[in-house]
Amino acid sequence: MMMMMMMVMMMVGSPDVIMPFGNTHNKFKMNYSAEQEFPDLSQHNNHMAKVLTPEIYAQLRDKETPSGFTLDDVIQTGVDNPGRSHLEPHDWFLLLRRLQSTRRRVAGAAPWGAAGGHENPGRENKTRRHPFIMTVGCVAGDEETYDVFKDLMDPVIEDRHGGYKPSDTHKTDLNAENLEGGDDLDPNYVLSSRVRTGRSIRGFCLPPHCSRGERRAIEQLSIEALDSLEGDLKGKYYALKNMTEEEQQQLIDDHFLFDKPVSPLLLASGMARDWPDARGIWHNDNKTFLVWVNEEDHLRVISMQKGGNMREVFTRFCTGLTKIEDLFKNRGHEFMWNEHLGYVLTCPSNLGTGLRAGVHVKLPNVSKHEKFGEILKRLRLQKRGTGGVDTAAVGGVFDISNADRLGFSEVELVQMVVDGVNLLVNMEKRLEAGEAINDLMPEQK
Amino acid sequence: MASSFTRILSSKRNVGILSLVGGSVAAGFLLHREHVTAGEPLRRRYPASAEYPDLRKHNNCMASHLTPAIYAKLCDKATPNGYTLDQAIQTGVDNPGHPFIKTVGLVAGDEESYEVFAELLDPVIKERHNGYDPRVMKHPTDLNASKIQSGVFDERYVLSSRVRTGRSIRGLSLPPACTRAERREVERVVVDALSGLKGDLAGKYYSLTVMTEKEQQQLIDDHFLFDKPVSPLLTCAGMARDWPDARGIWHNNEKTFLIWINEEDHTRVISMEKGGNMKRVFERFCRGLKEVERLIQERGWEFMWNERLGYILTCPSNLGTGLRAGVHVKLPRLSKDPRFGKILDNLRLQKRGTGGVDTAAVGGTFDISNLDRLGQSEVQLVQTVIDDFLAGSKYGVCVLLRSSWYRL
């Protein structure tokens, strides 16, 4: 009865109207054989291209998720960004960067901000040129993508997440009490600490596929939830399209402001549509807890501060996340999560915890050691420059973070970072004193 | 009642459901999804008012004409291949435009877009094409180059002459919406037809995916090579998908007749040569076009064309003739005259830098071409360009002379 009062039904005759965007909803594609439609992946070097065979394509191409997301939608970004050919996405990125407006923050040895000091205030280094990290080449348009297209997604996930099997389960642990230590990373070396993750709101399409109405609803829900936060988490929302010049400048100075993505990896998937509609930044008054709304994911949650107290950063992270989740639940919404994939996000590389915990740390000596790469690998850590994409670390300062996302819990990953960074700092001190570090070499974790 | 309800609901492909719940925030955007017991997860749907784009900061033709009422009327419609209004306007939503340059802000995904979304497209066409009303007017097509009078310019000033247009293959979706197979079909059909060209039109095809380094360099040196679009006006419309699959360049051996395949349109056809013989350029243009049309018709295809809109292309700004006839001309003195802009306006001409649209003129050399595309035939437009130019003067300054000059 209530449903009848509240619902208006609309019969839509054929042709079916399905979600906007996705030129790949073209119905004529079924007039052609799978072979005629199969993309040319001969120049490609991304996870999707390695996995997608003509057989898999033929099997999945007429399927769609309940919201109408198709296989062609999933793979478009991977087709358009080969990875290692003359069409390097990085080259386009550099070209477009030069065309950007002057308000964008200049890359340099910038203090750690939400972006980790990277050139695009909001954009993390998506490791386009990292020798060990291949781009994923596919995205999800909704939660069901991972299920409907599992014949493609499962092998991509397995490849990307160190052999994670379709039958594996992922453990979620956001109890910061379970972390050992982490409050005393030497601040003479560790300049700042940061933890980030993402969350998606169940029942809504993800950024590559959502309509304007959905995106606005997500923004509205997020604002309501975040406005209810109290204490040291109390803060304010800044919508990208409404902010004043002053607010904008302040956010730039704080290194919080994210801008419209320029990376072709993101643009090709459709997540930048309708920019800047329903996008915004929320942060607490202390500027230690930050949430991005409707950028690459529904929500990106970041906790950070100067110095080496990773424990405090992680505690605030967990507290904040849990509170936000409760606030959403009170309004009848939950986060996308399941036992197998953990938290579900747009990019398969961010499944599980979606967590990147890292520090900016001075390692001028260790980084020059011939075994630096091997040490990081064994510690399950990853290095990035702090001065912007593709720059070498400036002044020997590196961004060191966990390499894994899925198959380990949040606590486990942060523990790895804490323990690993402590070890690296000890090695640094030894090398500074002219001593050897062979006895400190770690085992493979 | 409940059973018919659930039966209808379970057919996910044919039902759109709007749900409205009281208690939403004042903005009216927030909608609460009812949990329906039909079983299958449903798509979240919103009323048109919640989906209507925010166009307050926009300055393009689409934004000028897309009222909430028109949006509500058209947002649930789709062309036979499934192309929707939201797809058509995406480029205009994503590119608010410039205060001084009014872009069109929407594209067609196929021939039917111009019919299904006519309520939006007709006023846009009218604004963009100087009052041409597609609802009542007819567009004349005339590719009879023999009608052209004079048309040879003073080569001391006119460095090169060029005529371009586009053609779309009927039955295949346009670049914003085409599938990979459709795009490959366009390539196949056109390349096949072009291989039938003979004499001074005989030439060769260079596919972007397989060209050699050497071929690529040659094409760059000839200024023939087109590259993946970087302009967000184009990329936001989806025309750069799957690049460089099924894209290529064909040109004749003499390098005076060139065809781009699957760039912004199915085909772009260009006739050009150094110097000022516009008449010959246009003659080759017409001959080449007619020959290509004959060759595709032999194979059972035809170009998209109708009486209302002439030749159908991706961007509404290129309807009608899709023709841009122009020259690279040295006007160092005239271009500094403060009346230069007004002169061009009166003559229905447009200036660009020699690098093409959005470039600056280098060394006082301009690209001057016709402004209009729709409402006049090809012959009329080219004749206008020709009449607007008079070679030389006793002071060695090339001036554009017409009665309109004296009306300034």
PDB file of C-alpha atoms in Angstrom, chain A residues 2-4 6-29 32 35-40 57 64 66-68 72 75-76 79-80 87 92 95-96 144 202-204 211-214 216-217 220-221 224 241-242 260 272-275 277 331 333, chain B residues 1 5 8 12-21 25 29-30 32-36 41 43-46 49-54 56-57 71 75-81 83-84 86-87 89-90 93-94 172-173 176-182 184-185 228 230 237-238 240-245:
ATOM      1  CA  MET A   2       2.736   2.376   0.957  1.00  0.00           C
ATOM      2  CA  MET A   3       4.601   1.278  -2.091  1.00  0.00           C
ATOM      3  CA  MET A   4       1.665   2.039  -4.298  1.00  0.00           C
ATOM      4  CA  MET A   6       4.984   6.163  -3.104  1.00  0.00           C
ATOM      5  CA  MET A   7       5.838   4.700  -6.393  1.00  0.00           C
ATOM      6  CA  VAL A   8       5.005   5.808  -9.823  1.00  0.00           C
ATOM      7  CA  MET A   9       5.497   3.216 -12.403  1.00  0.00           C
ATOM      8  CA  MET A  10       6.571   4.052 -15.815  1.00  0.00           C
ATOM      9  CA  MET A  11       6.454   1.659 -18.624  1.00  0.00           C
ATOM     10  CA  VAL A  12       9.232   2.288 -20.983  1.00  0.00           C
ATOM     11  CA  GLY A  13       8.799   0.715 -24.349  1.00  0.00           C
ATOM     12  CA  SER A  14      11.675  -0.533 -26.372  1.00  0.00           C
ATOM     13  CA  PRO A  15      14.261   0.536 -27.162  1.00  0.00           C
ATOM     14  CA  ASP A  16      15.206   0.147 -23.543  1.00  0.00           C
ATOM     15  CA  VAL A  17      16.488   3.151 -21.781  1.00  0.00           C
ATOM     16  CA  ILE A  18      19.435   2.280 -19.726  1.00  0.00           C
ATOM     17  CA  MET A  19      21.929   4.307 -17.804  1.00  0.00           C
ATOM     18  CA  PRO A  20      23.554   7.257 -19.471  1.00  0.00           C
ATOM     19  CA  PHE A  21      27.131   7.168 -20.632  1.00  0.00           C
ATOM     20  CA  GLY A  22      28.635   4.076 -22.009  1.00  0.00           C
ATOM     21  CA  ASN A  23      28.529   4.374 -25.733  1.00  0.00           C
ATOM     22  CA  THR A  24      28.964   0.691 -25.387  1.00  0.00           C
ATOM     23  CA  HIS A  25      25.290   0.242 -24.755  1.00  0.00           C
ATOM     24  CA  ASN A  26      24.985   0.294 -28.473  1.00  0.00           C
ATOM     25  CA  LYS A  27      22.522  -2.442 -29.297  1.00  0.00           C
ATOM     26  CA  PHE A  28      23.852  -2.888 -32.780  1.00  0.00           C
ATOM     27  CA  LYS A  29      26.889  -4.629 -31.408  1.00  0.00           C
ATOM     28  CA  TYR A  32      28.222  -8.352 -35.256  1.00  0.00           C
ATOM     29  CA  GLU A  35      35.257 -11.629 -33.224  1.00  0.00           C
ATOM     30  CA  GLN A  36      34.291  -8.508 -35.127  1.00  0.00           C
ATOM     31  CA  GLU A  37      33.828  -6.615 -31.876  1.00  0.00           C
ATOM     32  CA  PHE A  38      36.847  -7.957 -30.019  1.00  0.00           C
ATOM     33  CA  PRO A  39      39.271  -5.122 -29.265  1.00  0.00           C
ATOM     34  CA  ASP A  40      42.749  -5.056 -30.729  1.00  0.00           C
ATOM     35  CA  TYR A  57      34.726 -11.810 -24.556  1.00  0.00           C
ATOM     36  CA  GLU A  64      24.911  -6.700 -18.261  1.00  0.00           C
ATOM     37  CA  PRO A  66      21.075  -4.957 -13.299  1.00  0.00           C
ATOM     38  CA  SER A  67      21.937  -1.298 -13.798  1.00  0.00           C
ATOM     39  CA  GLY A  68      22.982  -1.926 -17.379  1.00  0.00           C
ATOM     40  CA  ASP A  72      32.597  -3.113 -23.028  1.00  0.00           C
ATOM     41  CA  ILE A  75      37.157  -2.681 -20.346  1.00  0.00           C
ATOM     42  CA  GLN A  76      36.966   0.647 -22.171  1.00  0.00           C
ATOM     43  CA  VAL A  79      41.362  -0.599 -24.410  1.00  0.00           C
ATOM     44  CA  ASP A  80      42.021   3.148 -24.561  1.00  0.00           C
ATOM     45  CA  LEU A  87      50.397   5.690 -26.653  1.00  0.00           C
ATOM     46  CA  TRP A  92      48.988  12.356 -22.521  1.00  0.00           C
ATOM     47  CA  LEU A  95      50.606  17.071 -22.139  1.00  0.00           C
ATOM     48  CA  LEU A  96      47.387  17.773 -20.355  1.00  0.00           C
ATOM     49  CA  GLU A 144      27.374  -6.524  -9.320  1.00  0.00           C
ATOM     50  CA  ARG A 202      25.601   0.001  -1.499  1.00  0.00           C
ATOM     51  CA  GLY A 203      22.760   0.355  -3.946  1.00  0.00           C
ATOM     52  CA  PHE A 204      24.304   3.132  -5.996  1.00  0.00           C
ATOM     53  CA  SER A 211      23.833   9.192 -13.221  1.00  0.00           C
ATOM     54  CA  ARG A 212      23.797  12.799 -12.042  1.00  0.00           C
ATOM     55  CA  GLY A 213      20.831  12.016  -9.814  1.00  0.00           C
ATOM     56  CA  GLU A 214      22.685   9.176  -8.114  1.00  0.00           C
ATOM     57  CA  ARG A 216      23.930  14.012  -6.093  1.00  0.00           C
ATOM     58  CA  ALA A 217      22.158  11.598  -3.777  1.00  0.00           C
ATOM     59  CA  GLN A 220      23.705  14.507  -0.010  1.00  0.00           C
ATOM     60  CA  LEU A 221      23.931  11.340   2.072  1.00  0.00           C
ATOM     61  CA  GLU A 224      24.420  14.472   6.214  1.00  0.00           C
ATOM     62  CA  LYS A 241      31.117  23.955  -7.552  1.00  0.00           C
ATOM     63  CA  ASN A 242      30.201  26.369  -4.782  1.00  0.00           C
ATOM     64  CA  LYS A 260      39.156  17.176 -12.270  1.00  0.00           C
ATOM     65  CA  ALA A 272      34.890  12.629 -14.691  1.00  0.00           C
ATOM     66  CA  ARG A 273      31.520  13.180 -16.303  1.00  0.00           C
ATOM     67  CA  ASP A 274      29.498  16.219 -15.249  1.00  0.00           C
ATOM     68  CA  TRP A 275      32.466  17.622 -13.319  1.00  0.00           C
ATOM     69  CA  ASP A 277      28.656  18.476 -10.096  1.00  0.00           C
ATOM     70  CA  ARG A 331      19.989   6.272   7.522  1.00  0.00           C
ATOM     71  CA  HIS A 333      22.551   2.614   3.938  1.00  0.00           C
TER      72      HIS A 333
ATOM     73  CA  MET B   1      -2.678  -6.276  -7.805  1.00  0.00           C
ATOM     74  CA  PHE B   5       3.005  -5.484  -9.848  1.00  0.00           C
ATOM     75  CA  ILE B   8       5.973  -6.138 -14.214  1.00  0.00           C
ATOM     76  CA  LYS B  12      13.942  -5.333 -15.590  1.00  0.00           C
ATOM     77  CA  ARG B  13      14.422  -4.349 -19.142  1.00  0.00           C
ATOM     78  CA  ASN B  14      11.082  -2.784 -19.676  1.00  0.00           C
ATOM     79  CA  VAL B  15      10.322  -0.934 -16.533  1.00  0.00           C
ATOM     80  CA  GLY B  16      11.532   2.280 -15.139  1.00  0.00           C
ATOM     81  CA  ILE B  17      10.486   3.037 -11.663  1.00  0.00           C
ATOM     82  CA  LEU B  18      10.323   6.361 -10.018  1.00  0.00           C
ATOM     83  CA  SER B  19      10.187   6.467  -6.294  1.00  0.00           C
ATOM     84  CA  LEU B  20       9.486   9.467  -4.250  1.00  0.00           C
ATOM     85  CA  VAL B  21       9.533   9.586  -0.546  1.00  0.00           C
ATOM     86  CA  VAL B  25      16.018  17.073   2.166  1.00  0.00           C
ATOM     87  CA  PHE B  29      17.287  15.264  -4.679  1.00  0.00           C
ATOM     88  CA  LEU B  30      17.450  12.610  -2.078  1.00  0.00           C
ATOM     89  CA  HIS B  32      14.908   6.610  -0.700  1.00  0.00           C
ATOM     90  CA  ARG B  33      14.770   3.350  -2.482  1.00  0.00           C
ATOM     91  CA  GLU B  34      11.950   1.144  -1.430  1.00  0.00           C
ATOM     92  CA  HIS B  35      12.811  -2.446  -0.936  1.00  0.00           C
ATOM     93  CA  VAL B  36      10.661  -4.291  -3.369  1.00  0.00           C
ATOM     94  CA  PRO B  41      17.713  -5.739  -7.481  1.00  0.00           C
ATOM     95  CA  ARG B  43      18.121   0.265 -10.744  1.00  0.00           C
ATOM     96  CA  ARG B  44      17.789   3.396  -8.766  1.00  0.00           C
ATOM     97  CA  ARG B  45      15.844   5.916 -10.826  1.00  0.00           C
ATOM     98  CA  TYR B  46      15.304   9.570 -10.258  1.00  0.00           C
ATOM     99  CA  SER B  49      14.490  17.209 -12.132  1.00  0.00           C
ATOM    100  CA  ALA B  50      17.091  15.316 -10.116  1.00  0.00           C
ATOM    101  CA  GLU B  51      18.979  14.349 -13.252  1.00  0.00           C
ATOM    102  CA  TYR B  52      18.856  17.706 -14.981  1.00  0.00           C
ATOM    103  CA  PRO B  53      22.414  18.995 -15.416  1.00  0.00           C
ATOM    104  CA  ASP B  54      23.613  22.141 -13.681  1.00  0.00           C
ATOM    105  CA  ARG B  56      24.289  27.797 -14.721  1.00  0.00           C
ATOM    106  CA  LYS B  57      27.899  28.410 -15.641  1.00  0.00           C
ATOM    107  CA  TYR B  71      15.013  17.482 -20.704  1.00  0.00           C
ATOM    108  CA  CYS B  75      15.508  12.002 -21.192  1.00  0.00           C
ATOM    109  CA  ASP B  76      13.776   8.638 -21.440  1.00  0.00           C
ATOM    110  CA  LYS B  77      13.911   8.404 -25.190  1.00  0.00           C
ATOM    111  CA  ALA B  78      16.530   6.577 -27.163  1.00  0.00           C
ATOM    112  CA  THR B  79      17.401   6.040 -30.803  1.00  0.00           C
ATOM    113  CA  PRO B  80      17.200   2.517 -32.239  1.00  0.00           C
ATOM    114  CA  ASN B  81      20.753   1.724 -31.207  1.00  0.00           C
ATOM    115  CA  TYR B  83      21.675   6.374 -27.833  1.00  0.00           C
ATOM    116  CA  THR B  84      20.209   8.679 -25.202  1.00  0.00           C
ATOM    117  CA  ASP B  86      22.355  12.232 -21.730  1.00  0.00           C
ATOM    118  CA  GLN B  87      24.942  10.800 -24.067  1.00  0.00           C
ATOM    119  CA  ILE B  89      24.678  16.331 -24.247  1.00  0.00           C
ATOM    120  CA  GLN B  90      27.539  14.906 -22.190  1.00  0.00           C
ATOM    121  CA  VAL B  93      27.785  19.366 -19.759  1.00  0.00           C
ATOM    122  CA  ASP B  94      31.480  18.568 -19.354  1.00  0.00           C
ATOM    123  CA  LEU B 172      26.217   2.779 -39.178  1.00  0.00           C
ATOM    124  CA  SER B 173      26.388   4.674 -35.893  1.00  0.00           C
ATOM    125  CA  PRO B 176      30.314   9.049 -30.429  1.00  0.00           C
ATOM    126  CA  ALA B 177      28.228   5.895 -30.363  1.00  0.00           C
ATOM    127  CA  CYS B 178      29.666   3.363 -32.765  1.00  0.00           C
ATOM    128  CA  THR B 179      30.871  -0.029 -31.624  1.00  0.00           C
ATOM    129  CA  ARG B 180      34.285  -1.310 -32.643  1.00  0.00           C
ATOM    130  CA  ALA B 181      32.732  -3.537 -35.280  1.00  0.00           C
ATOM    131  CA  GLU B 182      30.706  -0.669 -36.747  1.00  0.00           C
ATOM    132  CA  ARG B 184      35.732  -1.247 -38.628  1.00  0.00           C
ATOM    133  CA  GLU B 185      32.839  -1.623 -41.050  1.00  0.00           C
ATOM    134  CA  LYS B 228      44.218  11.184 -31.296  1.00  0.00           C
ATOM    135  CA  VAL B 230      43.047  15.812 -27.063  1.00  0.00           C
ATOM    136  CA  ALA B 237      31.705  12.877 -26.544  1.00  0.00           C
ATOM    137  CA  GLY B 238      33.341   9.487 -26.743  1.00  0.00           C
ATOM    138  CA  ALA B 240      38.260   8.813 -29.253  1.00  0.00           C
ATOM    139  CA  ARG B 241      37.357   5.405 -27.862  1.00  0.00           C
ATOM    140  CA  ASP B 242      39.431   2.416 -28.950  1.00  0.00           C
ATOM    141  CA  TRP B 243      41.990   4.694 -30.619  1.00  0.00           C
ATOM    142  CA  PRO B 244      43.617   4.004 -33.078  1.00  0.00           C
ATOM    143  CA  ASP B 245      41.482   1.028 -34.077  1.00  0.00           C
TER     144      ASP B 245
END
